[in-house]
């Protein structure tokens, strides 16, 4: 993974969250207050781009250790180590909670509030036996780790992968509340280190094998380089998925991810055919930006100039691509308009699919067919609507909600197109 001092987006067309969480690559954990341009992963196909960064409170509370924390609800007996806590002047506690038995002995540590820790224990990830039996299995992965000069490590396919094939699925070694890092970073680091020290020995080795691009504390810098940022239980948190963090950036990636908040499993899948020896890549940013916007974002956030195939193309090719991206954003807006003045038509949806293909936006194919299904059904062409709804399900798709929600919507359309909410919404055009 490329190094950085800022947060940016880890977003892919096809892979929305399964719960209330948005993930971003986070290299620079301690800078979250100043610089954190969050992007909703399920909004990647929309043209709204980055949201406003979180700003530092005017008077940040001081941290203090609390050997004897205030009386609170009984903590879960699922923690294998007694929680250690710090608190701010307002009395908010942040504690280190570790379950060394999580995910068949891989273990997991949280640095968060007692309230969130209590909620976590009720997730299927902690309640259902065998839920992680096929997760974190890297005994025969379809990839190998190689060193790339100037870029660090990366994943390369060792066998041919087809669209939808699983690349990897892992659980986090650590989940950290951003609010737990006070201006007294030395104290925060002390507790962050506890999240590492309380993990099983093998998991410690896994964490230490991850890259650390900057000098400093060996644990803190590895979390800085490899953690993902997102919202968890209504608060900003960081998630350390060490295997997922091995994948590098490409403006036209060949992999996509899906995060299941219930199981805490992060899985990556091929978005197109990946040949033997080809690097497996993801995108760190909103794909629907111009070449200059992408380069500026990557330079500002990661400090590197992207040299992927798209960014290395001729000026003419990049100009054509920028024009296509502009058209795609316009079509997203038009096709999402369900007002009486909407100009959306099936032809526009087909144009969108064509542009996805031209731009090699492989993960967007399912979304394109979803737009087409709705556009056809909106003018009463149920045969074409069902056709594209089936193609959407076959390809996998997500628009502004979760994969599950959009999948159900397409299934409903297939079963009863005339009973679907979109039927004849735009009359006959």
Short mmCIF file of C-alpha atoms in Angstrom, two decimals:
data_model
loop_
_atom_site.label_atom_id
_atom_site.label_comp_id
_atom_site.label_asym_id
_atom_site.label_seq_id
_atom_site.Cartn_x
_atom_site.Cartn_y
_atom_site.Cartn_z
CA UNK A 1 0.00 0.00 0.00
CA UNK A 2 1.26 3.49 -0.80
CA UNK A 3 2.16 5.64 2.18
CA UNK A 4 0.50 8.92 3.16
CA UNK A 5 -0.29 11.36 5.92
CA UNK A 6 -3.94 11.80 5.05
CA UNK A 7 -7.15 9.84 4.74
CA UNK A 8 -8.72 9.01 1.42
CA UNK A 9 -11.34 6.83 -0.11
CA UNK A 10 -11.28 3.09 -0.61
CA UNK A 11 -14.36 2.84 -2.82
CA UNK A 12 -15.43 0.51 -5.59
CA UNK A 13 -18.55 0.51 -7.72
CA UNK A 14 -19.82 -2.93 -6.85
CA UNK A 15 -19.08 -3.28 -3.20
CA UNK A 16 -21.33 -1.44 -0.81
CA UNK A 17 -21.37 -1.93 2.92
CA UNK A 18 -23.68 -4.49 4.45
CA UNK A 19 -24.33 -2.27 7.40
CA UNK A 20 -23.77 1.23 8.72
CA UNK A 21 -20.13 1.56 7.80
CA UNK A 22 -18.17 3.32 5.11
CA UNK A 23 -14.56 2.29 4.64
CA UNK A 24 -11.64 4.33 3.39
CA UNK A 25 -7.94 3.65 3.27
CA UNK A 26 -6.43 5.48 6.20
CA UNK A 27 -2.71 6.15 6.21
CA UNK A 28 -2.23 8.75 8.94
CA UNK A 29 -4.43 7.81 11.87
CA UNK A 30 -3.46 10.67 14.14
CA UNK A 31 -4.38 13.29 11.52
CA UNK A 32 -8.06 12.37 11.40
CA UNK A 33 -9.27 15.56 13.09
CA UNK A 34 -7.63 17.84 10.55
CA UNK A 35 -7.91 15.88 7.35
CA UNK A 36 -10.52 13.24 6.75
CA UNK A 37 -12.45 13.55 3.45
CA UNK A 38 -14.97 10.77 3.98
CA UNK A 39 -16.80 9.32 1.00
CA UNK A 40 -19.72 6.95 1.28
CA UNK A 41 -18.71 3.76 -0.51
CA UNK A 42 -22.23 3.24 -1.77
CA UNK A 43 -22.24 6.69 -3.38
CA UNK A 44 -19.27 6.10 -5.68
CA UNK A 45 -21.48 6.09 -8.76
CA UNK A 46 -22.82 9.50 -7.86
CA UNK A 47 -21.10 12.72 -8.89
CA UNK A 48 -21.04 14.41 -5.49
CA UNK A 49 -17.43 13.52 -4.66
CA UNK A 50 -15.74 14.16 -1.35
CA UNK A 51 -17.64 15.45 1.62
CA UNK A 52 -16.44 18.10 4.07
CA UNK A 53 -13.53 17.03 6.27
CA UNK A 54 -13.97 16.60 9.99
CA UNK A 55 -12.59 19.60 11.84
CA UNK A 56 -10.79 19.56 15.18
CA UNK A 57 -12.85 20.74 18.17
CA UNK A 58 -11.95 24.24 19.35
CA UNK A 59 -10.91 22.94 22.76
CA UNK A 60 -9.98 19.29 22.63
CA UNK A 61 -10.30 17.55 26.01
CA UNK A 62 -7.19 16.34 27.80
CA UNK A 63 -6.72 12.63 28.32
CA UNK A 64 -6.22 11.02 31.68
CA UNK A 65 -5.69 7.44 32.77
CA UNK A 66 -8.42 5.93 34.90
CA UNK A 67 -7.19 2.92 36.88
CA UNK A 68 -10.62 2.69 38.48
CA UNK A 69 -13.17 3.56 35.81
CA UNK A 70 -16.56 4.93 36.71
CA UNK A 71 -19.39 2.56 37.36
CA UNK A 72 -21.02 1.46 34.13
CA UNK A 73 -22.88 -1.43 32.61
CA UNK A 74 -21.20 -4.78 33.08
CA UNK A 75 -18.72 -5.40 30.29
CA UNK A 76 -19.03 -8.41 28.07
CA UNK A 77 -17.44 -11.60 29.38
CA UNK A 78 -16.35 -12.21 25.79
CA UNK A 79 -13.23 -10.12 26.37
CA UNK A 80 -10.25 -12.31 27.20
CA UNK A 81 -8.25 -9.50 28.83
CA UNK A 82 -9.46 -7.04 31.44
CA UNK A 83 -10.20 -3.71 29.70
CA UNK A 84 -7.79 -0.81 30.25
CA UNK A 85 -9.30 2.67 30.02
CA UNK A 86 -8.55 6.35 29.60
CA UNK A 87 -11.04 9.21 29.80
CA UNK A 88 -11.34 12.82 28.72
CA UNK A 89 -12.33 15.80 30.84
CA UNK A 90 -15.97 15.26 29.93
CA UNK A 91 -15.78 11.80 31.48
CA UNK A 92 -16.01 9.83 28.22
CA UNK A 93 -14.08 6.59 28.53
CA UNK A 94 -12.19 4.76 25.81
CA UNK A 95 -10.99 1.28 26.61
CA UNK A 96 -8.98 -1.50 25.04
CA UNK A 97 -11.09 -4.63 24.62
CA UNK A 98 -9.52 -7.81 23.29
CA UNK A 99 -10.96 -11.18 22.34
CA UNK A 100 -8.02 -13.47 21.59
CA UNK A 101 -10.38 -16.25 20.47
CA UNK A 102 -12.19 -14.25 17.79
CA UNK A 103 -12.28 -15.75 14.28
CA UNK A 104 -10.93 -19.14 15.34
CA UNK A 105 -8.04 -17.72 17.31
CA UNK A 106 -6.97 -14.89 15.02
CA UNK A 107 -8.10 -12.44 17.68
CA UNK A 108 -9.33 -8.86 17.61
CA UNK A 109 -8.78 -5.74 19.72
CA UNK A 110 -11.01 -2.69 20.01
CA UNK A 111 -10.00 0.75 21.28
CA UNK A 112 -13.42 2.31 21.72
CA UNK A 113 -16.14 3.25 24.22
CA UNK A 114 -17.66 0.73 26.65
CA UNK A 115 -21.08 1.35 25.08
CA UNK A 116 -19.88 0.41 21.61
CA UNK A 117 -18.04 -2.60 23.04
CA UNK A 118 -21.29 -3.81 24.57
CA UNK A 119 -23.06 -3.46 21.22
CA UNK A 120 -20.26 -5.26 19.39
CA UNK A 121 -20.67 -8.42 21.43
CA UNK A 122 -24.19 -8.85 20.02
CA UNK A 123 -23.00 -8.96 16.40
CA UNK A 124 -23.26 -12.33 14.61
CA UNK A 125 -19.46 -12.14 14.41
CA UNK A 126 -19.39 -12.91 18.13
CA UNK A 127 -22.61 -14.89 18.45
CA UNK A 128 -22.68 -17.45 15.64
CA UNK A 129 -20.43 -20.49 15.85
CA UNK A 130 -18.50 -21.32 12.69
CA UNK A 131 -19.22 -17.98 11.02
CA UNK A 132 -15.51 -17.48 10.27
CA UNK A 133 -14.62 -21.08 9.41
CA UNK A 134 -13.78 -20.22 5.79
CA UNK A 135 -12.34 -16.77 6.51
CA UNK A 136 -8.66 -15.84 6.97
CA UNK A 137 -7.66 -18.95 5.05
CA UNK A 138 -4.52 -18.08 3.11
CA UNK A 139 -3.16 -21.62 2.80
CA UNK A 140 -3.69 -21.66 -0.97
CA UNK A 141 -4.55 -18.13 -2.11
CA UNK A 142 -4.90 -17.22 -5.81
CA UNK A 143 -2.16 -14.62 -5.34
CA UNK A 144 1.33 -14.04 -4.06
CA UNK A 145 3.01 -11.02 -2.51
CA UNK A 146 5.71 -9.36 -4.60
CA UNK A 147 7.83 -6.31 -3.98
CA UNK A 148 7.36 -3.50 -6.50
CA UNK A 149 10.26 -1.03 -6.71
CA UNK A 150 9.11 2.36 -5.50
CA UNK A 151 5.66 1.10 -4.51
CA UNK A 152 6.22 -1.46 -1.77
CA UNK A 153 4.43 -4.79 -1.78
CA UNK A 154 1.50 -5.80 -3.98
CA UNK A 155 -0.66 -8.83 -4.77
CA UNK A 156 -0.17 -10.73 -8.03
CA UNK A 157 -2.46 -13.45 -9.38
CA UNK A 158 -1.01 -16.97 -9.39
CA UNK A 159 -3.97 -18.40 -11.27
CA UNK A 160 -6.57 -17.04 -13.64
CA UNK A 161 -9.46 -15.30 -11.90
CA UNK A 162 -12.87 -14.67 -13.43
CA UNK A 163 -15.26 -11.85 -12.57
CA UNK A 164 -16.75 -12.48 -9.14
CA UNK A 165 -14.07 -14.91 -7.98
CA UNK A 166 -13.04 -14.46 -4.36
CA UNK A 167 -9.55 -13.02 -3.96
CA UNK A 168 -9.41 -12.88 -0.17
CA UNK A 169 -11.60 -12.54 2.90
CA UNK A 170 -10.24 -11.41 6.24
CA UNK A 171 -11.30 -10.12 9.65
CA UNK A 172 -9.69 -7.09 11.30
CA UNK A 173 -6.95 -7.38 13.88
CA UNK A 174 -7.89 -4.01 15.31
CA UNK A 175 -10.78 -1.53 15.41
CA UNK A 176 -9.96 1.91 16.81
CA UNK A 177 -12.16 4.89 17.61
CA UNK A 178 -10.70 8.09 16.16
CA UNK A 179 -11.99 10.00 19.19
CA UNK A 180 -9.76 7.91 21.45
CA UNK A 181 -6.68 9.73 20.14
CA UNK A 182 -6.36 12.83 22.25
CA UNK A 183 -3.88 15.70 21.84
CA UNK A 184 -1.75 13.68 24.29
CA UNK A 185 -0.74 11.25 21.58
CA UNK A 186 1.89 9.57 23.76
CA UNK A 187 -0.83 8.35 26.08
CA UNK A 188 -3.01 7.34 23.15
CA UNK A 189 -0.13 5.37 21.64
CA UNK A 190 0.33 3.54 24.94
CA UNK A 191 -3.20 2.20 24.72
CA UNK A 192 -2.93 1.57 21.01
CA UNK A 193 0.06 -0.64 21.72
CA UNK A 194 -2.07 -2.62 24.17
CA UNK A 195 -4.38 -3.53 21.29
CA UNK A 196 -1.36 -5.17 19.67
CA UNK A 197 0.18 -6.74 22.77
CA UNK A 198 -3.05 -8.51 23.72
CA UNK A 199 -3.42 -10.26 20.35
CA UNK A 200 -2.36 -13.90 19.84
CA UNK A 201 1.33 -14.33 18.96
CA UNK A 202 0.66 -15.38 15.36
CA UNK A 203 -1.53 -12.33 14.78
CA UNK A 204 1.21 -10.09 16.15
CA UNK A 205 3.52 -11.53 13.51
CA UNK A 206 0.92 -10.84 10.80
CA UNK A 207 0.66 -7.21 11.89
CA UNK A 208 4.44 -6.80 11.99
CA UNK A 209 4.70 -8.14 8.43
CA UNK A 210 2.66 -5.20 7.13
CA UNK A 211 4.42 -2.16 5.70
CA UNK A 212 5.41 0.89 7.72
CA UNK A 213 6.42 3.68 5.37
CA UNK A 214 7.43 6.24 7.97
CA UNK A 215 9.88 6.03 10.90
CA UNK A 216 8.52 6.03 14.42
CA UNK A 217 6.64 3.64 16.65
CA UNK A 218 6.56 0.30 14.83
CA UNK A 219 2.95 -0.42 15.80
CA UNK A 220 1.56 3.06 15.27
CA UNK A 221 3.19 3.46 11.87
CA UNK A 222 1.87 0.12 10.64
CA UNK A 223 -1.64 1.10 11.64
CA UNK A 224 -1.09 4.52 10.03
CA UNK A 225 -0.07 2.90 6.76
CA UNK A 226 -2.60 0.08 6.57
CA UNK A 227 -5.80 0.97 8.44
CA UNK A 228 -9.16 1.78 6.84
CA UNK A 229 -11.40 4.56 8.15
CA UNK A 230 -15.17 4.48 8.46
CA UNK A 231 -18.23 4.93 10.63
CA UNK A 232 -19.05 2.21 13.14
CA UNK A 233 -21.94 2.45 15.62
CA UNK A 234 -22.26 6.15 14.81
CA UNK A 235 -18.61 7.01 15.50
CA UNK A 236 -15.54 7.30 13.30
CA UNK A 237 -13.34 4.22 13.62
CA UNK A 238 -10.33 2.66 11.92
CA UNK A 239 -10.10 -0.98 10.86
CA UNK A 240 -6.89 -2.90 10.34
CA UNK A 241 -7.37 -5.58 7.66
CA UNK A 242 -3.73 -6.57 7.03
CA UNK A 243 -4.26 -8.78 3.99
CA UNK A 244 -6.64 -6.39 2.22
CA UNK A 245 -4.11 -3.60 2.74
CA UNK A 246 -1.66 -5.37 0.43
CA UNK A 247 -3.58 -4.30 -2.68
CA UNK A 248 -2.33 -1.21 -4.52
CA UNK A 249 -4.21 1.54 -6.35
CA UNK A 250 -5.23 1.70 -10.00
CA UNK A 251 -7.61 4.22 -11.57
CA UNK A 252 -9.21 1.32 -13.42
CA UNK A 253 -8.92 -1.50 -10.86
CA UNK A 254 -9.59 -5.17 -11.48
CA UNK A 255 -10.90 -5.92 -7.98
CA UNK A 256 -13.80 -4.76 -5.82
CA UNK A 257 -14.64 -5.25 -2.16
CA UNK A 258 -17.59 -5.93 0.10
CA UNK A 259 -17.65 -5.27 3.84
CA UNK A 260 -20.09 -7.11 6.09
CA UNK A 261 -20.51 -5.23 9.35
CA UNK A 262 -22.41 -8.13 10.95
CA UNK A 263 -19.57 -10.60 10.51
CA UNK A 264 -16.71 -8.05 10.37
CA UNK A 265 -15.53 -9.78 7.21
CA UNK A 266 -13.91 -7.76 4.44
CA UNK A 267 -13.84 -9.62 1.12
CA UNK A 268 -12.36 -8.71 -2.25
CA UNK A 269 -13.53 -10.12 -5.59
CA UNK A 270 -12.36 -9.88 -9.18
CA UNK A 271 -14.31 -7.27 -11.16
CA UNK A 272 -13.09 -8.72 -14.46
CA UNK A 273 -10.87 -11.54 -15.69
CA UNK A 274 -7.44 -11.32 -14.03
CA UNK A 275 -4.66 -13.25 -15.75
CA UNK A 276 -1.78 -15.11 -14.12
CA UNK A 277 0.98 -12.69 -13.16
CA UNK A 278 -1.27 -9.63 -13.28
CA UNK A 279 -1.28 -7.32 -10.28
CA UNK A 280 -4.54 -7.28 -8.32
CA UNK A 281 -5.59 -3.68 -7.71
CA UNK A 282 -8.28 -1.59 -6.07
CA UNK A 283 -8.99 2.13 -6.26
CA UNK A 284 -8.22 4.57 -3.48
CA UNK A 285 -10.54 7.30 -4.76
CA UNK A 286 -13.72 8.24 -6.55
CA UNK A 287 -13.38 6.80 -10.06
CA UNK A 288 -15.66 9.40 -11.59
CA UNK A 289 -13.14 12.24 -11.55
CA UNK A 290 -11.10 13.80 -14.31
CA UNK A 291 -7.46 12.88 -14.79
CA UNK A 292 -6.27 16.12 -13.16
CA UNK A 293 -8.62 15.67 -10.22
CA UNK A 294 -7.40 12.12 -9.64
CA UNK A 295 -3.75 13.11 -9.84
CA UNK A 296 -4.25 16.05 -7.49
CA UNK A 297 -6.08 13.87 -4.98
CA UNK A 298 -3.47 11.11 -5.05
CA UNK A 299 -0.62 13.60 -4.81
CA UNK A 300 -2.19 15.50 -1.97
CA UNK A 301 -3.26 12.47 0.02
CA UNK A 302 -0.63 9.86 -0.77
CA UNK A 303 2.18 11.92 -2.17
CA UNK A 304 2.59 9.88 -5.35
CA UNK A 305 1.93 10.38 -9.04
CA UNK A 306 -0.23 7.61 -10.45
CA UNK A 307 1.37 5.82 -13.40
CA UNK A 308 -1.43 3.35 -14.14
CA UNK A 309 -2.33 2.66 -17.76
CA UNK A 310 -4.99 5.36 -17.82
CA UNK A 311 -2.79 8.02 -16.23
CA UNK A 312 0.12 7.12 -18.53
CA UNK A 313 -1.95 7.43 -21.70
CA UNK A 314 -1.55 10.21 -24.26
CA UNK A 315 -3.01 13.64 -23.56
CA UNK A 316 -5.61 13.01 -26.27
CA UNK A 317 -6.67 9.72 -24.69
CA UNK A 318 -6.93 11.31 -21.25
CA UNK A 319 -9.01 14.16 -22.67
CA UNK A 320 -11.40 11.65 -24.25
CA UNK A 321 -11.62 9.77 -20.98
CA UNK A 322 -12.39 12.98 -19.09
CA UNK A 323 -15.19 13.71 -21.53
CA UNK A 324 -16.61 10.21 -21.00
CA UNK A 325 -16.49 10.66 -17.23
CA UNK A 326 -18.31 13.96 -17.55
CA UNK A 327 -21.02 12.26 -19.63
CA UNK A 328 -21.28 9.39 -17.13
CA UNK A 329 -21.83 11.81 -14.26
CA UNK A 330 -24.50 13.63 -16.27
CA UNK A 331 -26.25 10.35 -17.10
CA UNK A 332 -26.21 9.28 -13.44
CA UNK A 333 -27.97 12.50 -12.53
CA UNK A 334 -30.54 12.19 -15.32
CA UNK A 335 -31.31 8.50 -14.77
CA UNK A 336 -31.69 9.06 -11.02
CA UNK A 337 -34.27 11.79 -11.59
CA UNK A 338 -37.80 10.49 -10.94
CA UNK A 339 -39.52 13.86 -11.03
CA UNK A 340 -42.22 14.67 -13.57
CA UNK A 341 -39.65 16.69 -15.51
CA UNK A 342 -37.21 13.79 -15.80
CA UNK A 343 -35.58 13.33 -19.21
CA UNK A 344 -34.43 9.77 -18.49
CA UNK A 345 -35.00 7.18 -21.22
CA UNK A 346 -33.90 3.60 -21.89
CA UNK A 347 -31.60 4.91 -24.63
CA UNK A 348 -29.71 6.98 -22.07
CA UNK A 349 -29.30 3.91 -19.86
CA UNK A 350 -27.83 1.98 -22.80
CA UNK A 351 -25.51 4.91 -23.49
CA UNK A 352 -24.35 4.67 -19.88
CA UNK A 353 -23.57 0.97 -20.25
CA UNK A 354 -21.59 1.73 -23.39
CA UNK A 355 -19.57 4.41 -21.59
CA UNK A 356 -18.83 2.03 -18.70
CA UNK A 357 -17.38 -0.38 -21.24
CA UNK A 358 -15.32 2.31 -22.98
CA UNK A 359 -13.88 3.43 -19.65
CA UNK A 360 -13.21 -0.13 -18.44
CA UNK A 361 -15.35 0.46 -15.36
CA UNK A 362 -15.93 -3.26 -14.97
CA UNK A 363 -17.44 -3.14 -11.50
CA UNK A 364 -20.15 -0.74 -12.71
CA UNK A 365 -21.75 -3.12 -15.21
CA UNK A 366 -24.34 -4.40 -12.74
CA UNK A 367 -25.28 -0.87 -11.76
CA UNK A 368 -25.67 0.05 -15.43
CA UNK A 369 -28.07 -2.83 -16.00
CA UNK A 370 -30.03 -1.76 -12.93
CA UNK A 371 -30.45 1.73 -14.40
CA UNK A 372 -31.55 0.13 -17.68
CA UNK A 373 -34.04 -2.17 -15.95
CA UNK A 374 -35.66 0.77 -14.17
CA UNK A 375 -35.65 2.94 -17.29
CA UNK A 376 -37.37 0.28 -19.38
CA UNK A 377 -39.90 -0.53 -16.70
CA UNK A 378 -40.66 3.17 -16.28
CA UNK A 379 -41.95 3.28 -19.87
CA UNK A 380 -43.79 -0.04 -19.70
CA UNK A 381 -41.31 -2.25 -21.59
CA UNK A 382 -41.44 -5.04 -19.04
CA UNK A 383 -39.66 -7.61 -21.24
CA UNK A 384 -36.54 -5.46 -21.56
CA UNK A 385 -36.81 -4.43 -17.91
CA UNK A 386 -36.74 -8.04 -16.72
CA UNK A 387 -33.86 -8.82 -19.07
CA UNK A 388 -31.68 -6.07 -17.61
CA UNK A 389 -32.77 -6.81 -14.04
CA UNK A 390 -31.52 -10.39 -14.49
CA UNK A 391 -28.27 -9.10 -15.97
CA UNK A 392 -27.92 -6.76 -13.00
CA UNK A 393 -28.28 -9.65 -10.57
CA UNK A 394 -25.90 -11.81 -12.59
CA UNK A 395 -23.27 -9.07 -12.61
CA UNK A 396 -23.80 -7.97 -9.05
CA UNK A 397 -24.85 -4.39 -8.49
CA UNK A 398 -25.34 -1.56 -6.05
CA UNK A 399 -26.58 1.99 -6.42
CA UNK A 400 -27.24 4.15 -3.40
CA UNK A 401 -27.99 1.38 -0.93
CA UNK A 402 -26.60 -2.01 -0.07
CA UNK A 403 -26.09 -4.96 -2.36
CA UNK A 404 -28.84 -6.74 -0.47
CA UNK A 405 -31.39 -3.91 -0.86
CA UNK A 406 -30.72 -3.37 -4.56
CA UNK A 407 -30.73 -7.11 -5.17
CA UNK A 408 -34.15 -7.38 -3.57
CA UNK A 409 -35.41 -4.50 -5.68
CA UNK A 410 -34.30 -6.19 -8.90
CA UNK A 411 -35.74 -9.51 -7.75
CA UNK A 412 -39.07 -7.80 -7.09
CA UNK A 413 -39.01 -6.28 -10.58
CA UNK A 414 -38.32 -9.68 -12.16
CA UNK A 415 -41.15 -11.35 -10.25
CA UNK A 416 -43.71 -8.62 -10.91
CA UNK A 417 -42.59 -5.81 -13.23
CA UNK A 418 -46.06 -4.25 -13.35
CA UNK A 419 -46.25 -4.31 -9.56
CA UNK A 420 -42.85 -2.70 -9.18
CA UNK A 421 -42.68 0.91 -7.99
CA UNK A 422 -41.01 2.02 -11.25
CA UNK A 423 -43.68 0.70 -13.63
CA UNK A 424 -44.90 3.46 -16.00
CA UNK A 425 -43.40 6.15 -13.77
CA UNK A 426 -42.17 7.97 -16.87
CA UNK A 427 -44.99 7.10 -19.24
CA UNK A 428 -44.26 6.00 -22.81
CA UNK A 429 -41.11 7.60 -24.19
#
